[in-house]
């Protein structure tokens, strides 16, 4: 994946981030995983947007940042990614990284259902 990722291929960037995050066939490297998730996320890859949100939520390889996590979950949710829609609903319900908004939370839960 690395060669294609370095050439700017978003899916390869996401895949490289995923194997680095898990240490599948390579040494686990959360910092590099987050870097590649961000590269792909910025190109609009919804899976990368979701995973970047996840690492930002947990502070894995990046500083923990609930506000940025919510931003990336929203981008993935708006592309129809069910896991992101649910996660964004939870964040809105609890006020994590976004203002608490039960009406909007319910909207995202309905979309995810």
mmCIF file with all atom_site columns, C-alpha atoms in Angstrom:
data_model
loop_
_atom_site.group_PDB
_atom_site.id
_atom_site.type_symbol
_atom_site.label_atom_id
_atom_site.label_alt_id
_atom_site.label_comp_id
_atom_site.label_asym_id
_atom_site.label_entity_id
_atom_site.label_seq_id
_atom_site.pdbx_PDB_ins_code
_atom_site.Cartn_x
_atom_site.Cartn_y
_atom_site.Cartn_z
_atom_site.occupancy
_atom_site.B_iso_or_equiv
_atom_site.pdbx_formal_charge
_atom_site.auth_seq_id
_atom_site.auth_comp_id
_atom_site.auth_asym_id
_atom_site.auth_atom_id
_atom_site.pdbx_PDB_model_num
ATOM 1   C CA . UNK A 1 1   ? 0.000   0.000  0.000  1.00 0.00 ? 1   UNK A CA 1
ATOM 2   C CA . UNK A 1 2   ? 2.858   2.369  0.798  1.00 0.00 ? 2   UNK A CA 1
ATOM 3   C CA . UNK A 1 3   ? 3.882   3.172  -2.769 1.00 0.00 ? 3   UNK A CA 1
ATOM 4   C CA . UNK A 1 4   ? 0.333   3.968  -3.854 1.00 0.00 ? 4   UNK A CA 1
ATOM 5   C CA . UNK A 1 5   ? -0.279  5.900  -0.621 1.00 0.00 ? 5   UNK A CA 1
ATOM 6   C CA . UNK A 1 6   ? 2.802   8.034  -1.211 1.00 0.00 ? 6   UNK A CA 1
ATOM 7   C CA . UNK A 1 7   ? 1.504   8.741  -4.734 1.00 0.00 ? 7   UNK A CA 1
ATOM 8   C CA . UNK A 1 8   ? -1.691  10.165 -3.238 1.00 0.00 ? 8   UNK A CA 1
ATOM 9   C CA . UNK A 1 9   ? -4.123  7.260  -3.701 1.00 0.00 ? 9   UNK A CA 1
ATOM 10  C CA . UNK A 1 10  ? -6.742  7.773  -0.976 1.00 0.00 ? 10  UNK A CA 1
ATOM 11  C CA . UNK A 1 11  ? -7.815  4.140  -0.623 1.00 0.00 ? 11  UNK A CA 1
ATOM 12  C CA . UNK A 1 12  ? -4.192  3.034  -0.297 1.00 0.00 ? 12  UNK A CA 1
ATOM 13  C CA . UNK A 1 13  ? -3.611  5.766  2.293  1.00 0.00 ? 13  UNK A CA 1
ATOM 14  C CA . UNK A 1 14  ? -6.566  4.495  4.295  1.00 0.00 ? 14  UNK A CA 1
ATOM 15  C CA . UNK A 1 15  ? -5.420  0.863  3.977  1.00 0.00 ? 15  UNK A CA 1
ATOM 16  C CA . UNK A 1 16  ? -1.873  1.757  5.021  1.00 0.00 ? 16  UNK A CA 1
ATOM 17  C CA . UNK A 1 17  ? -3.257  3.591  8.037  1.00 0.00 ? 17  UNK A CA 1
ATOM 18  C CA . UNK A 1 18  ? -5.372  0.561  8.938  1.00 0.00 ? 18  UNK A CA 1
ATOM 19  C CA . UNK A 1 19  ? -2.489  -1.930 8.831  1.00 0.00 ? 19  UNK A CA 1
ATOM 20  C CA . UNK A 1 20  ? -0.238  0.458  10.769 1.00 0.00 ? 20  UNK A CA 1
ATOM 21  C CA . UNK A 1 21  ? -2.938  0.985  13.398 1.00 0.00 ? 21  UNK A CA 1
ATOM 22  C CA . UNK A 1 22  ? -3.294  -2.770 13.926 1.00 0.00 ? 22  UNK A CA 1
ATOM 23  C CA . UNK A 1 23  ? 0.293   -3.819 13.264 1.00 0.00 ? 23  UNK A CA 1
ATOM 24  C CA . UNK A 1 24  ? -0.803  -6.244 10.526 1.00 0.00 ? 24  UNK A CA 1
ATOM 25  C CA . UNK A 1 25  ? 2.333   -7.361 8.711  1.00 0.00 ? 25  UNK A CA 1
ATOM 26  C CA . UNK A 1 26  ? 4.156   -4.220 9.861  1.00 0.00 ? 26  UNK A CA 1
ATOM 27  C CA . UNK A 1 27  ? 5.227   -2.750 13.166 1.00 0.00 ? 27  UNK A CA 1
ATOM 28  C CA . UNK A 1 28  ? 2.310   -1.041 14.897 1.00 0.00 ? 28  UNK A CA 1
ATOM 29  C CA . UNK A 1 29  ? 2.692   2.723  14.553 1.00 0.00 ? 29  UNK A CA 1
ATOM 30  C CA . UNK A 1 30  ? -0.242  4.826  15.762 1.00 0.00 ? 30  UNK A CA 1
ATOM 31  C CA . UNK A 1 31  ? 1.392   8.114  14.755 1.00 0.00 ? 31  UNK A CA 1
ATOM 32  C CA . UNK A 1 32  ? 1.898   7.014  11.149 1.00 0.00 ? 32  UNK A CA 1
ATOM 33  C CA . UNK A 1 33  ? -1.561  5.425  11.097 1.00 0.00 ? 33  UNK A CA 1
ATOM 34  C CA . UNK A 1 34  ? -3.143  8.732  12.109 1.00 0.00 ? 34  UNK A CA 1
ATOM 35  C CA . UNK A 1 35  ? -1.066  10.551 9.477  1.00 0.00 ? 35  UNK A CA 1
ATOM 36  C CA . UNK A 1 36  ? -2.303  8.264  6.683  1.00 0.00 ? 36  UNK A CA 1
ATOM 37  C CA . UNK A 1 37  ? -5.895  8.361  7.921  1.00 0.00 ? 37  UNK A CA 1
ATOM 38  C CA . UNK A 1 38  ? -5.700  12.172 7.771  1.00 0.00 ? 38  UNK A CA 1
ATOM 39  C CA . UNK A 1 39  ? -4.235  12.131 4.240  1.00 0.00 ? 39  UNK A CA 1
ATOM 40  C CA . UNK A 1 40  ? -7.075  9.948  2.980  1.00 0.00 ? 40  UNK A CA 1
ATOM 41  C CA . UNK A 1 41  ? -9.726  11.761 5.036  1.00 0.00 ? 41  UNK A CA 1
ATOM 42  C CA . UNK A 1 42  ? -8.748  15.086 3.511  1.00 0.00 ? 42  UNK A CA 1
ATOM 43  C CA . UNK A 1 43  ? -9.368  13.551 0.085  1.00 0.00 ? 43  UNK A CA 1
ATOM 44  C CA . UNK A 1 44  ? -12.891 12.586 1.133  1.00 0.00 ? 44  UNK A CA 1
ATOM 45  C CA . UNK A 1 45  ? -12.452 8.893  1.984  1.00 0.00 ? 45  UNK A CA 1
ATOM 46  C CA . UNK A 1 46  ? -15.333 8.212  4.401  1.00 0.00 ? 46  UNK A CA 1
ATOM 47  C CA . UNK A 1 47  ? -13.653 5.216  6.071  1.00 0.00 ? 47  UNK A CA 1
ATOM 48  C CA . UNK A 1 48  ? -10.556 7.315  6.744  1.00 0.00 ? 48  UNK A CA 1
ATOM 49  C CA . UNK A 1 49  ? -12.711 10.173 8.044  1.00 0.00 ? 49  UNK A CA 1
ATOM 50  C CA . UNK A 1 50  ? -14.373 7.768  10.469 1.00 0.00 ? 50  UNK A CA 1
ATOM 51  C CA . UNK A 1 51  ? -11.089 6.227  11.622 1.00 0.00 ? 51  UNK A CA 1
ATOM 52  C CA . UNK A 1 52  ? -9.451  9.645  11.990 1.00 0.00 ? 52  UNK A CA 1
ATOM 53  C CA . UNK A 1 53  ? -12.379 10.625 14.197 1.00 0.00 ? 53  UNK A CA 1
ATOM 54  C CA . UNK A 1 54  ? -11.855 7.455  16.217 1.00 0.00 ? 54  UNK A CA 1
ATOM 55  C CA . UNK A 1 55  ? -8.134  8.037  16.807 1.00 0.00 ? 55  UNK A CA 1
ATOM 56  C CA . UNK A 1 56  ? -8.829  11.680 17.716 1.00 0.00 ? 56  UNK A CA 1
ATOM 57  C CA . UNK A 1 57  ? -11.454 10.513 20.236 1.00 0.00 ? 57  UNK A CA 1
ATOM 58  C CA . UNK A 1 58  ? -8.983  8.150  21.893 1.00 0.00 ? 58  UNK A CA 1
ATOM 59  C CA . UNK A 1 59  ? -5.791  10.159 21.400 1.00 0.00 ? 59  UNK A CA 1
ATOM 60  C CA . UNK A 1 60  ? -4.070  7.343  19.506 1.00 0.00 ? 60  UNK A CA 1
ATOM 61  C CA . UNK A 1 61  ? -1.095  8.723  17.595 1.00 0.00 ? 61  UNK A CA 1
ATOM 62  C CA . UNK A 1 62  ? -2.519  12.244 17.873 1.00 0.00 ? 62  UNK A CA 1
ATOM 63  C CA . UNK A 1 63  ? -3.574  14.584 20.642 1.00 0.00 ? 63  UNK A CA 1
ATOM 64  C CA . UNK A 1 64  ? -7.035  13.761 21.947 1.00 0.00 ? 64  UNK A CA 1
ATOM 65  C CA . UNK A 1 65  ? -9.487  16.214 20.381 1.00 0.00 ? 65  UNK A CA 1
ATOM 66  C CA . UNK A 1 66  ? -13.237 15.628 20.660 1.00 0.00 ? 66  UNK A CA 1
ATOM 67  C CA . UNK A 1 67  ? -14.091 18.713 18.578 1.00 0.00 ? 67  UNK A CA 1
ATOM 68  C CA . UNK A 1 68  ? -11.997 17.573 15.618 1.00 0.00 ? 68  UNK A CA 1
ATOM 69  C CA . UNK A 1 69  ? -13.253 14.012 16.073 1.00 0.00 ? 69  UNK A CA 1
ATOM 70  C CA . UNK A 1 70  ? -16.845 15.221 15.766 1.00 0.00 ? 70  UNK A CA 1
ATOM 71  C CA . UNK A 1 71  ? -15.932 17.155 12.613 1.00 0.00 ? 71  UNK A CA 1
ATOM 72  C CA . UNK A 1 72  ? -14.539 14.030 10.932 1.00 0.00 ? 72  UNK A CA 1
ATOM 73  C CA . UNK A 1 73  ? -17.381 11.796 12.122 1.00 0.00 ? 73  UNK A CA 1
ATOM 74  C CA . UNK A 1 74  ? -19.821 14.322 10.642 1.00 0.00 ? 74  UNK A CA 1
ATOM 75  C CA . UNK A 1 75  ? -18.022 14.286 7.267  1.00 0.00 ? 75  UNK A CA 1
ATOM 76  C CA . UNK A 1 76  ? -18.219 10.483 7.145  1.00 0.00 ? 76  UNK A CA 1
ATOM 77  C CA . UNK A 1 77  ? -21.830 10.506 8.388  1.00 0.00 ? 77  UNK A CA 1
ATOM 78  C CA . UNK A 1 78  ? -22.841 12.946 5.662  1.00 0.00 ? 78  UNK A CA 1
ATOM 79  C CA . UNK A 1 79  ? -21.509 10.443 3.115  1.00 0.00 ? 79  UNK A CA 1
ATOM 80  C CA . UNK A 1 80  ? -23.879 7.823  4.513  1.00 0.00 ? 80  UNK A CA 1
ATOM 81  C CA . UNK A 1 81  ? -21.420 5.789  6.615  1.00 0.00 ? 81  UNK A CA 1
ATOM 82  C CA . UNK A 1 82  ? -23.668 4.139  9.219  1.00 0.00 ? 82  UNK A CA 1
ATOM 83  C CA . UNK A 1 83  ? -20.996 3.737  11.924 1.00 0.00 ? 83  UNK A CA 1
ATOM 84  C CA . UNK A 1 84  ? -20.210 7.444  11.697 1.00 0.00 ? 84  UNK A CA 1
ATOM 85  C CA . UNK A 1 85  ? -23.897 8.360  11.780 1.00 0.00 ? 85  UNK A CA 1
ATOM 86  C CA . UNK A 1 86  ? -24.359 6.365  14.984 1.00 0.00 ? 86  UNK A CA 1
ATOM 87  C CA . UNK A 1 87  ? -21.184 7.728  16.576 1.00 0.00 ? 87  UNK A CA 1
ATOM 88  C CA . UNK A 1 88  ? -22.133 11.299 15.715 1.00 0.00 ? 88  UNK A CA 1
ATOM 89  C CA . UNK A 1 89  ? -25.561 10.648 17.248 1.00 0.00 ? 89  UNK A CA 1
ATOM 90  C CA . UNK A 1 90  ? -23.904 9.509  20.481 1.00 0.00 ? 90  UNK A CA 1
ATOM 91  C CA . UNK A 1 91  ? -21.617 12.561 20.540 1.00 0.00 ? 91  UNK A CA 1
ATOM 92  C CA . UNK A 1 92  ? -24.589 14.889 20.024 1.00 0.00 ? 92  UNK A CA 1
ATOM 93  C CA . UNK A 1 93  ? -26.639 13.084 22.663 1.00 0.00 ? 93  UNK A CA 1
ATOM 94  C CA . UNK A 1 94  ? -23.846 13.429 25.251 1.00 0.00 ? 94  UNK A CA 1
ATOM 95  C CA . UNK A 1 95  ? -22.368 16.761 24.164 1.00 0.00 ? 95  UNK A CA 1
ATOM 96  C CA . UNK A 1 96  ? -18.924 15.309 23.413 1.00 0.00 ? 96  UNK A CA 1
ATOM 97  C CA . UNK A 1 97  ? -17.016 17.576 21.036 1.00 0.00 ? 97  UNK A CA 1
ATOM 98  C CA . UNK A 1 98  ? -20.253 19.289 19.994 1.00 0.00 ? 98  UNK A CA 1
ATOM 99  C CA . UNK A 1 99  ? -23.060 21.119 21.731 1.00 0.00 ? 99  UNK A CA 1
ATOM 100 C CA . UNK A 1 100 ? -25.575 18.685 23.201 1.00 0.00 ? 100 UNK A CA 1
ATOM 101 C CA . UNK A 1 101 ? -28.494 18.433 20.783 1.00 0.00 ? 101 UNK A CA 1
ATOM 102 C CA . UNK A 1 102 ? -30.982 15.626 21.312 1.00 0.00 ? 102 UNK A CA 1
ATOM 103 C CA . UNK A 1 103 ? -33.049 16.544 18.241 1.00 0.00 ? 103 UNK A CA 1
ATOM 104 C CA . UNK A 1 104 ? -30.060 16.336 15.903 1.00 0.00 ? 104 UNK A CA 1
ATOM 105 C CA . UNK A 1 105 ? -28.849 13.250 17.753 1.00 0.00 ? 105 UNK A CA 1
ATOM 106 C CA . UNK A 1 106 ? -32.157 11.501 17.040 1.00 0.00 ? 106 UNK A CA 1
ATOM 107 C CA . UNK A 1 107 ? -31.885 12.495 13.366 1.00 0.00 ? 107 UNK A CA 1
ATOM 108 C CA . UNK A 1 108 ? -28.517 10.739 13.068 1.00 0.00 ? 108 UNK A CA 1
ATOM 109 C CA . UNK A 1 109 ? -29.744 7.679  14.975 1.00 0.00 ? 109 UNK A CA 1
ATOM 110 C CA . UNK A 1 110 ? -32.667 7.387  12.531 1.00 0.00 ? 110 UNK A CA 1
ATOM 111 C CA . UNK A 1 111 ? -30.313 7.627  9.561  1.00 0.00 ? 111 UNK A CA 1
ATOM 112 C CA . UNK A 1 112 ? -28.092 4.939  11.068 1.00 0.00 ? 112 UNK A CA 1
ATOM 113 C CA . UNK A 1 113 ? -30.982 2.567  11.773 1.00 0.00 ? 113 UNK A CA 1
#
